[in-house]
């Protein structure tokens, strides 16, 4: 279920970044803030379990950042 949510957030963020590049920064930062909180909470578990629990949140945060920047980069490449 979390995977579907992250994929949906990435798609929505990429489209928003393509259509409205400046206004897409705030939703991207909010999504990364939520995922960062999950990563920090998961990393408090002891030992290897902490790394295992925080990894999905950190990789999801990275994916959200990449999708937003990809949408803005694609918009910047338009000829008009």
PDB file of N, CA and C in Angstrom:
ATOM      1  N   UNK A   1       0.824  -1.191   0.000  1.00  0.00           N
ATOM      2  CA  UNK A   1       0.000   0.000   0.000  1.00  0.00           C
ATOM      3  C   UNK A   1       0.866   1.251   0.000  1.00  0.00           C
ATOM      4  N   UNK A   2       1.951   1.220   0.748  1.00  0.00           N
ATOM      5  CA  UNK A   2       2.843   2.371   0.797  1.00  0.00           C
ATOM      6  C   UNK A   2       3.512   2.592  -0.558  1.00  0.00           C
ATOM      7  N   UNK A   3       3.811   1.512  -1.249  1.00  0.00           N
ATOM      8  CA  UNK A   3       4.464   1.622  -2.554  1.00  0.00           C
ATOM      9  C   UNK A   3       3.548   2.347  -3.534  1.00  0.00           C
ATOM     10  N   UNK A   4       2.279   1.986  -3.527  1.00  0.00           N
ATOM     11  CA  UNK A   4       1.316   2.630  -4.423  1.00  0.00           C
ATOM     12  C   UNK A   4       1.190   4.117  -4.079  1.00  0.00           C
ATOM     13  N   UNK A   5       1.200   4.441  -2.819  1.00  0.00           N
ATOM     14  CA  UNK A   5       1.112   5.841  -2.398  1.00  0.00           C
ATOM     15  C   UNK A   5       2.322   6.653  -2.829  1.00  0.00           C
ATOM     16  N   UNK A   6       3.501   6.076  -2.707  1.00  0.00           N
ATOM     17  CA  UNK A   6       4.717   6.780  -3.114  1.00  0.00           C
ATOM     18  C   UNK A   6       4.736   6.975  -4.624  1.00  0.00           C
ATOM     19  N   UNK A   7       4.333   5.948  -5.370  1.00  0.00           N
ATOM     20  CA  UNK A   7       4.292   6.065  -6.831  1.00  0.00           C
ATOM     21  C   UNK A   7       3.290   7.138  -7.246  1.00  0.00           C
ATOM     22  N   UNK A   8       2.136   7.156  -6.603  1.00  0.00           N
ATOM     23  CA  UNK A   8       1.129   8.177  -6.924  1.00  0.00           C
ATOM     24  C   UNK A   8       1.648   9.573  -6.592  1.00  0.00           C
ATOM     25  N   UNK A   9       2.322   9.715  -5.465  1.00  0.00           N
ATOM     26  CA  UNK A   9       2.875  11.018  -5.090  1.00  0.00           C
ATOM     27  C   UNK A   9       3.940  11.460  -6.086  1.00  0.00           C
ATOM     28  N   UNK A  10       4.757  10.542  -6.552  1.00  0.00           N
ATOM     29  CA  UNK A  10       5.791  10.882  -7.527  1.00  0.00           C
ATOM     30  C   UNK A  10       5.180  11.339  -8.845  1.00  0.00           C
ATOM     31  N   UNK A  11       4.146  10.635  -9.291  1.00  0.00           N
ATOM     32  CA  UNK A  11       3.506  10.999 -10.553  1.00  0.00           C
ATOM     33  C   UNK A  11       2.833  12.363 -10.439  1.00  0.00           C
ATOM     34  N   UNK A  12       2.095  12.573  -9.372  1.00  0.00           N
ATOM     35  CA  UNK A  12       1.413  13.858  -9.174  1.00  0.00           C
ATOM     36  C   UNK A  12       2.430  14.982  -9.054  1.00  0.00           C
ATOM     37  N   UNK A  13       3.509  14.739  -8.346  1.00  0.00           N
ATOM     38  CA  UNK A  13       4.530  15.768  -8.170  1.00  0.00           C
ATOM     39  C   UNK A  13       5.249  16.081  -9.474  1.00  0.00           C
ATOM     40  N   UNK A  14       5.516  15.068 -10.290  1.00  0.00           N
ATOM     41  CA  UNK A  14       6.178  15.304 -11.578  1.00  0.00           C
ATOM     42  C   UNK A  14       5.286  16.123 -12.502  1.00  0.00           C
ATOM     43  N   UNK A  15       4.000  15.814 -12.524  1.00  0.00           N
ATOM     44  CA  UNK A  15       3.068  16.578 -13.363  1.00  0.00           C
ATOM     45  C   UNK A  15       2.941  18.008 -12.843  1.00  0.00           C
ATOM     46  N   UNK A  16       2.843  18.151 -11.546  1.00  0.00           N
ATOM     47  CA  UNK A  16       2.751  19.487 -10.956  1.00  0.00           C
ATOM     48  C   UNK A  16       4.021  20.290 -11.229  1.00  0.00           C
ATOM     49  N   UNK A  17       5.178  19.646 -11.129  1.00  0.00           N
ATOM     50  CA  UNK A  17       6.442  20.334 -11.392  1.00  0.00           C
ATOM     51  C   UNK A  17       6.561  20.723 -12.854  1.00  0.00           C
ATOM     52  N   UNK A  18       5.974  19.935 -13.731  1.00  0.00           N
ATOM     53  CA  UNK A  18       6.009  20.276 -15.151  1.00  0.00           C
ATOM     54  C   UNK A  18       5.086  21.447 -15.457  1.00  0.00           C
ATOM     55  N   UNK A  19       3.902  21.447 -14.865  1.00  0.00           N
ATOM     56  CA  UNK A  19       2.929  22.491 -15.163  1.00  0.00           C
ATOM     57  C   UNK A  19       3.199  23.780 -14.391  1.00  0.00           C
ATOM     58  N   UNK A  20       3.529  23.654 -13.129  1.00  0.00           N
ATOM     59  CA  UNK A  20       3.753  24.820 -12.264  1.00  0.00           C
ATOM     60  C   UNK A  20       5.062  24.639 -11.491  1.00  0.00           C
ATOM     61  N   UNK A  21       6.210  24.920 -12.124  1.00  0.00           N
ATOM     62  CA  UNK A  21       7.500  24.600 -11.496  1.00  0.00           C
ATOM     63  C   UNK A  21       7.732  25.262 -10.136  1.00  0.00           C
ATOM     64  N   UNK A  22       7.373  26.528 -10.017  1.00  0.00           N
ATOM     65  CA  UNK A  22       7.637  27.217  -8.750  1.00  0.00           C
ATOM     66  C   UNK A  22       6.717  26.751  -7.635  1.00  0.00           C
ATOM     67  N   UNK A  23       5.479  26.441  -7.986  1.00  0.00           N
ATOM     68  CA  UNK A  23       4.513  26.039  -6.965  1.00  0.00           C
ATOM     69  C   UNK A  23       4.672  24.578  -6.549  1.00  0.00           C
ATOM     70  N   UNK A  24       5.542  23.840  -7.223  1.00  0.00           N
ATOM     71  CA  UNK A  24       5.713  22.435  -6.880  1.00  0.00           C
ATOM     72  C   UNK A  24       6.719  22.227  -5.753  1.00  0.00           C
ATOM     73  N   UNK A  25       7.450  23.249  -5.399  1.00  0.00           N
ATOM     74  CA  UNK A  25       8.482  23.105  -4.356  1.00  0.00           C
ATOM     75  C   UNK A  25       7.861  22.812  -2.987  1.00  0.00           C
ATOM     76  N   UNK A  26       6.788  23.491  -2.663  1.00  0.00           N
ATOM     77  CA  UNK A  26       6.181  23.320  -1.338  1.00  0.00           C
ATOM     78  C   UNK A  26       5.619  21.907  -1.139  1.00  0.00           C
ATOM     79  N   UNK A  27       4.855  21.361  -2.094  1.00  0.00           N
ATOM     80  CA  UNK A  27       4.402  19.978  -1.912  1.00  0.00           C
ATOM     81  C   UNK A  27       5.547  18.967  -1.874  1.00  0.00           C
ATOM     82  N   UNK A  28       6.601  19.236  -2.646  1.00  0.00           N
ATOM     83  CA  UNK A  28       7.751  18.329  -2.632  1.00  0.00           C
ATOM     84  C   UNK A  28       8.430  18.353  -1.272  1.00  0.00           C
ATOM     85  N   UNK A  29       8.622  19.530  -0.718  1.00  0.00           N
ATOM     86  CA  UNK A  29       9.244  19.628   0.598  1.00  0.00           C
ATOM     87  C   UNK A  29       8.373  18.984   1.672  1.00  0.00           C
ATOM     88  N   UNK A  30       7.062  19.134   1.550  1.00  0.00           N
ATOM     89  CA  UNK A  30       6.163  18.514   2.525  1.00  0.00           C
ATOM     90  C   UNK A  30       6.228  16.996   2.466  1.00  0.00           C
ATOM     91  N   UNK A  31       6.251  16.445   1.257  1.00  0.00           N
ATOM     92  CA  UNK A  31       6.338  14.988   1.114  1.00  0.00           C
ATOM     93  C   UNK A  31       7.670  14.475   1.642  1.00  0.00           C
ATOM     94  N   UNK A  32       8.744  15.199   1.352  1.00  0.00           N
ATOM     95  CA  UNK A  32      10.049  14.768   1.843  1.00  0.00           C
ATOM     96  C   UNK A  32      10.143  14.908   3.357  1.00  0.00           C
ATOM     97  N   UNK A  33       9.461  15.886   3.926  1.00  0.00           N
ATOM     98  CA  UNK A  33       9.469  16.060   5.381  1.00  0.00           C
ATOM     99  C   UNK A  33       8.765  14.885   6.062  1.00  0.00           C
ATOM    100  N   UNK A  34       7.633  14.468   5.498  1.00  0.00           N
ATOM    101  CA  UNK A  34       6.887  13.334   6.065  1.00  0.00           C
ATOM    102  C   UNK A  34       7.710  12.049   5.960  1.00  0.00           C
ATOM    103  N   UNK A  35       8.310  11.824   4.804  1.00  0.00           N
ATOM    104  CA  UNK A  35       9.113  10.613   4.629  1.00  0.00           C
ATOM    105  C   UNK A  35      10.379  10.656   5.477  1.00  0.00           C
ATOM    106  N   UNK A  36      10.930  11.833   5.676  1.00  0.00           N
ATOM    107  CA  UNK A  36      12.102  11.960   6.546  1.00  0.00           C
ATOM    108  C   UNK A  36      11.768  11.646   7.994  1.00  0.00           C
ATOM    109  N   UNK A  37      10.575  12.039   8.418  1.00  0.00           N
ATOM    110  CA  UNK A  37      10.151  11.720   9.786  1.00  0.00           C
ATOM    111  C   UNK A  37       9.992  10.214   9.960  1.00  0.00           C
ATOM    112  N   UNK A  38       9.456   9.546   8.944  1.00  0.00           N
ATOM    113  CA  UNK A  38       9.348   8.093   9.005  1.00  0.00           C
ATOM    114  C   UNK A  38      10.706   7.420   9.043  1.00  0.00           C
ATOM    115  N   UNK A  39      11.644   7.965   8.298  1.00  0.00           N
ATOM    116  CA  UNK A  39      12.991   7.415   8.281  1.00  0.00           C
ATOM    117  C   UNK A  39      13.674   7.598   9.636  1.00  0.00           C
ATOM    118  N   UNK A  40      13.512   8.773  10.213  1.00  0.00           N
ATOM    119  CA  UNK A  40      14.128   9.016  11.524  1.00  0.00           C
ATOM    120  C   UNK A  40      13.513   8.134  12.599  1.00  0.00           C
ATOM    121  N   UNK A  41      12.203   7.930  12.520  1.00  0.00           N
ATOM    122  CA  UNK A  41      11.536   7.077  13.508  1.00  0.00           C
ATOM    123  C   UNK A  41      11.972   5.633  13.354  1.00  0.00           C
ATOM    124  N   UNK A  42      12.079   5.173  12.113  1.00  0.00           N
ATOM    125  CA  UNK A  42      12.504   3.787  11.886  1.00  0.00           C
ATOM    126  C   UNK A  42      13.941   3.542  12.271  1.00  0.00           C
ATOM    127  N   UNK A  43      14.789   4.560  12.149  1.00  0.00           N
ATOM    128  CA  UNK A  43      16.201   4.364  12.456  1.00  0.00           C
ATOM    129  C   UNK A  43      16.475   4.289  13.955  1.00  0.00           C
ATOM    130  N   UNK A  44      15.472   4.591  14.768  1.00  0.00           N
ATOM    131  CA  UNK A  44      15.671   4.511  16.222  1.00  0.00           C
ATOM    132  C   UNK A  44      15.616   3.084  16.749  1.00  0.00           C
ATOM    133  N   UNK A  45      15.205   2.147  15.893  1.00  0.00           N
ATOM    134  CA  UNK A  45      15.209   0.744  16.319  1.00  0.00           C
ATOM    135  C   UNK A  45      16.656   0.283  16.449  1.00  0.00           C
ATOM    136  N   UNK A  46      16.932  -0.643  17.329  1.00  0.00           N
ATOM    137  CA  UNK A  46      18.311  -1.041  17.578  1.00  0.00           C
ATOM    138  C   UNK A  46      18.908  -1.879  16.440  1.00  0.00           C
ATOM    139  N   UNK A  47      20.190  -1.631  16.185  1.00  0.00           N
ATOM    140  CA  UNK A  47      20.993  -2.459  15.287  1.00  0.00           C
ATOM    141  C   UNK A  47      20.547  -2.455  13.837  1.00  0.00           C
ATOM    142  N   UNK A  48      20.704  -3.590  13.195  1.00  0.00           N
ATOM    143  CA  UNK A  48      20.373  -3.693  11.774  1.00  0.00           C
ATOM    144  C   UNK A  48      18.885  -3.486  11.498  1.00  0.00           C
ATOM    145  N   UNK A  49      18.057  -3.716  12.490  1.00  0.00           N
ATOM    146  CA  UNK A  49      16.625  -3.506  12.311  1.00  0.00           C
ATOM    147  C   UNK A  49      16.316  -2.033  12.029  1.00  0.00           C
ATOM    148  N   UNK A  50      17.069  -1.135  12.635  1.00  0.00           N
ATOM    149  CA  UNK A  50      16.879   0.287  12.401  1.00  0.00           C
ATOM    150  C   UNK A  50      17.180   0.673  10.967  1.00  0.00           C
ATOM    151  N   UNK A  51      18.267   0.122  10.429  1.00  0.00           N
ATOM    152  CA  UNK A  51      18.590   0.399   9.025  1.00  0.00           C
ATOM    153  C   UNK A  51      17.546  -0.197   8.099  1.00  0.00           C
ATOM    154  N   UNK A  52      17.057  -1.366   8.452  1.00  0.00           N
ATOM    155  CA  UNK A  52      16.053  -2.038   7.630  1.00  0.00           C
ATOM    156  C   UNK A  52      14.724  -1.273   7.632  1.00  0.00           C
ATOM    157  N   UNK A  53      14.358  -0.718   8.755  1.00  0.00           N
ATOM    158  CA  UNK A  53      13.091   0.013   8.845  1.00  0.00           C
ATOM    159  C   UNK A  53      13.161   1.415   8.243  1.00  0.00           C
ATOM    160  N   UNK A  54      14.343   2.021   8.229  1.00  0.00           N
ATOM    161  CA  UNK A  54      14.434   3.383   7.712  1.00  0.00           C
ATOM    162  C   UNK A  54      14.707   3.430   6.211  1.00  0.00           C
ATOM    163  N   UNK A  55      15.178   2.342   5.638  1.00  0.00           N
ATOM    164  CA  UNK A  55      15.553   2.352   4.225  1.00  0.00           C
ATOM    165  C   UNK A  55      14.390   2.657   3.275  1.00  0.00           C
ATOM    166  N   UNK A  56      13.201   2.052   3.443  1.00  0.00           N
ATOM    167  CA  UNK A  56      12.115   2.375   2.507  1.00  0.00           C
ATOM    168  C   UNK A  56      11.725   3.851   2.519  1.00  0.00           C
ATOM    169  N   UNK A  57      11.793   4.473   3.677  1.00  0.00           N
ATOM    170  CA  UNK A  57      11.425   5.882   3.766  1.00  0.00           C
ATOM    171  C   UNK A  57      12.475   6.772   3.112  1.00  0.00           C
ATOM    172  N   UNK A  58      13.748   6.446   3.292  1.00  0.00           N
ATOM    173  CA  UNK A  58      14.787   7.279   2.686  1.00  0.00           C
ATOM    174  C   UNK A  58      14.807   7.120   1.170  1.00  0.00           C
ATOM    175  N   UNK A  59      14.597   5.896   0.672  1.00  0.00           N
ATOM    176  CA  UNK A  59      14.575   5.724  -0.776  1.00  0.00           C
ATOM    177  C   UNK A  59      13.324   6.355  -1.381  1.00  0.00           C
ATOM    178  N   UNK A  60      12.222   6.349  -0.659  1.00  0.00           N
ATOM    179  CA  UNK A  60      11.018   7.008  -1.144  1.00  0.00           C
ATOM    180  C   UNK A  60      11.196   8.520  -1.175  1.00  0.00           C
ATOM    181  N   UNK A  61      11.861   9.060  -0.185  1.00  0.00           N
ATOM    182  CA  UNK A  61      12.132  10.493  -0.162  1.00  0.00           C
ATOM    183  C   UNK A  61      13.023  10.880  -1.335  1.00  0.00           C
ATOM    184  N   UNK A  62      13.996  10.051  -1.630  1.00  0.00           N
ATOM    185  CA  UNK A  62      14.869  10.300  -2.775  1.00  0.00           C
ATOM    186  C   UNK A  62      14.082  10.248  -4.086  1.00  0.00           C
ATOM    187  N   UNK A  63      13.146   9.310  -4.197  1.00  0.00           N
ATOM    188  CA  UNK A  63      12.318   9.201  -5.407  1.00  0.00           C
ATOM    189  C   UNK A  63      11.417  10.413  -5.587  1.00  0.00           C
ATOM    190  N   UNK A  64      10.862  10.911  -4.501  1.00  0.00           N
ATOM    191  CA  UNK A  64      10.014  12.103  -4.573  1.00  0.00           C
ATOM    192  C   UNK A  64      10.838  13.305  -5.035  1.00  0.00           C
ATOM    193  N   UNK A  65      12.026  13.449  -4.516  1.00  0.00           N
ATOM    194  CA  UNK A  65      12.899  14.548  -4.937  1.00  0.00           C
ATOM    195  C   UNK A  65      13.286  14.453  -6.398  1.00  0.00           C
ATOM    196  N   UNK A  66      13.581  13.246  -6.846  1.00  0.00           N
ATOM    197  CA  UNK A  66      13.965  13.066  -8.250  1.00  0.00           C
ATOM    198  C   UNK A  66      12.804  13.327  -9.193  1.00  0.00           C
ATOM    199  N   UNK A  67      11.599  12.918  -8.826  1.00  0.00           N
ATOM    200  CA  UNK A  67      10.466  13.136  -9.720  1.00  0.00           C
ATOM    201  C   UNK A  67      10.133  14.615  -9.836  1.00  0.00           C
ATOM    202  N   UNK A  68      10.229  15.341  -8.752  1.00  0.00           N
ATOM    203  CA  UNK A  68       9.988  16.783  -8.813  1.00  0.00           C
ATOM    204  C   UNK A  68      11.031  17.499  -9.650  1.00  0.00           C
ATOM    205  N   UNK A  69      12.287  17.142  -9.458  1.00  0.00           N
ATOM    206  CA  UNK A  69      13.334  17.801 -10.244  1.00  0.00           C
ATOM    207  C   UNK A  69      13.261  17.395 -11.711  1.00  0.00           C
ATOM    208  N   UNK A  70      12.834  16.172 -11.996  1.00  0.00           N
ATOM    209  CA  UNK A  70      12.695  15.740 -13.390  1.00  0.00           C
ATOM    210  C   UNK A  70      11.596  16.514 -14.094  1.00  0.00           C
ATOM    211  N   UNK A  71      10.496  16.786 -13.417  1.00  0.00           N
ATOM    212  CA  UNK A  71       9.427  17.578 -14.010  1.00  0.00           C
ATOM    213  C   UNK A  71       9.864  19.002 -14.293  1.00  0.00           C
ATOM    214  N   UNK A  72      10.592  19.599 -13.364  1.00  0.00           N
ATOM    215  CA  UNK A  72      11.088  20.954 -13.589  1.00  0.00           C
ATOM    216  C   UNK A  72      12.152  20.983 -14.685  1.00  0.00           C
ATOM    217  N   UNK A  73      12.985  19.967 -14.736  1.00  0.00           N
ATOM    218  CA  UNK A  73      14.013  19.891 -15.773  1.00  0.00           C
ATOM    219  C   UNK A  73      13.384  19.727 -17.154  1.00  0.00           C
ATOM    220  N   UNK A  74      12.344  18.912 -17.263  1.00  0.00           N
ATOM    221  CA  UNK A  74      11.646  18.724 -18.547  1.00  0.00           C
ATOM    222  C   UNK A  74      10.977  20.015 -18.981  1.00  0.00           C
ATOM    223  N   UNK A  75      10.422  20.742 -18.044  1.00  0.00           N
ATOM    224  CA  UNK A  75       9.796  22.025 -18.377  1.00  0.00           C
ATOM    225  C   UNK A  75      10.839  23.008 -18.881  1.00  0.00           C
ATOM    226  N   UNK A  76      12.019  22.980 -18.294  1.00  0.00           N
ATOM    227  CA  UNK A  76      13.086  23.881 -18.709  1.00  0.00           C
ATOM    228  C   UNK A  76      13.626  23.576 -20.094  1.00  0.00           C
ATOM    229  N   UNK A  77      13.436  22.368 -20.583  1.00  0.00           N
ATOM    230  CA  UNK A  77      13.930  21.985 -21.903  1.00  0.00           C
ATOM    231  C   UNK A  77      12.970  22.319 -23.036  1.00  0.00           C
ATOM    232  N   UNK A  78      11.778  22.802 -22.698  1.00  0.00           N
ATOM    233  CA  UNK A  78      10.809  23.137 -23.738  1.00  0.00           C
ATOM    234  C   UNK A  78      11.340  24.311 -24.577  1.00  0.00           C
ATOM    235  N   UNK A  79      11.060  24.301 -25.862  1.00  0.00           N
ATOM    236  CA  UNK A  79      11.588  25.365 -26.718  1.00  0.00           C
ATOM    237  C   UNK A  79      10.848  26.697 -26.603  1.00  0.00           C
ATOM    238  N   UNK A  80       9.714  26.711 -25.924  1.00  0.00           N
ATOM    239  CA  UNK A  80       8.960  27.968 -25.833  1.00  0.00           C
ATOM    240  C   UNK A  80       8.859  28.455 -24.430  1.00  0.00           C
TER     241      UNK A  80
END
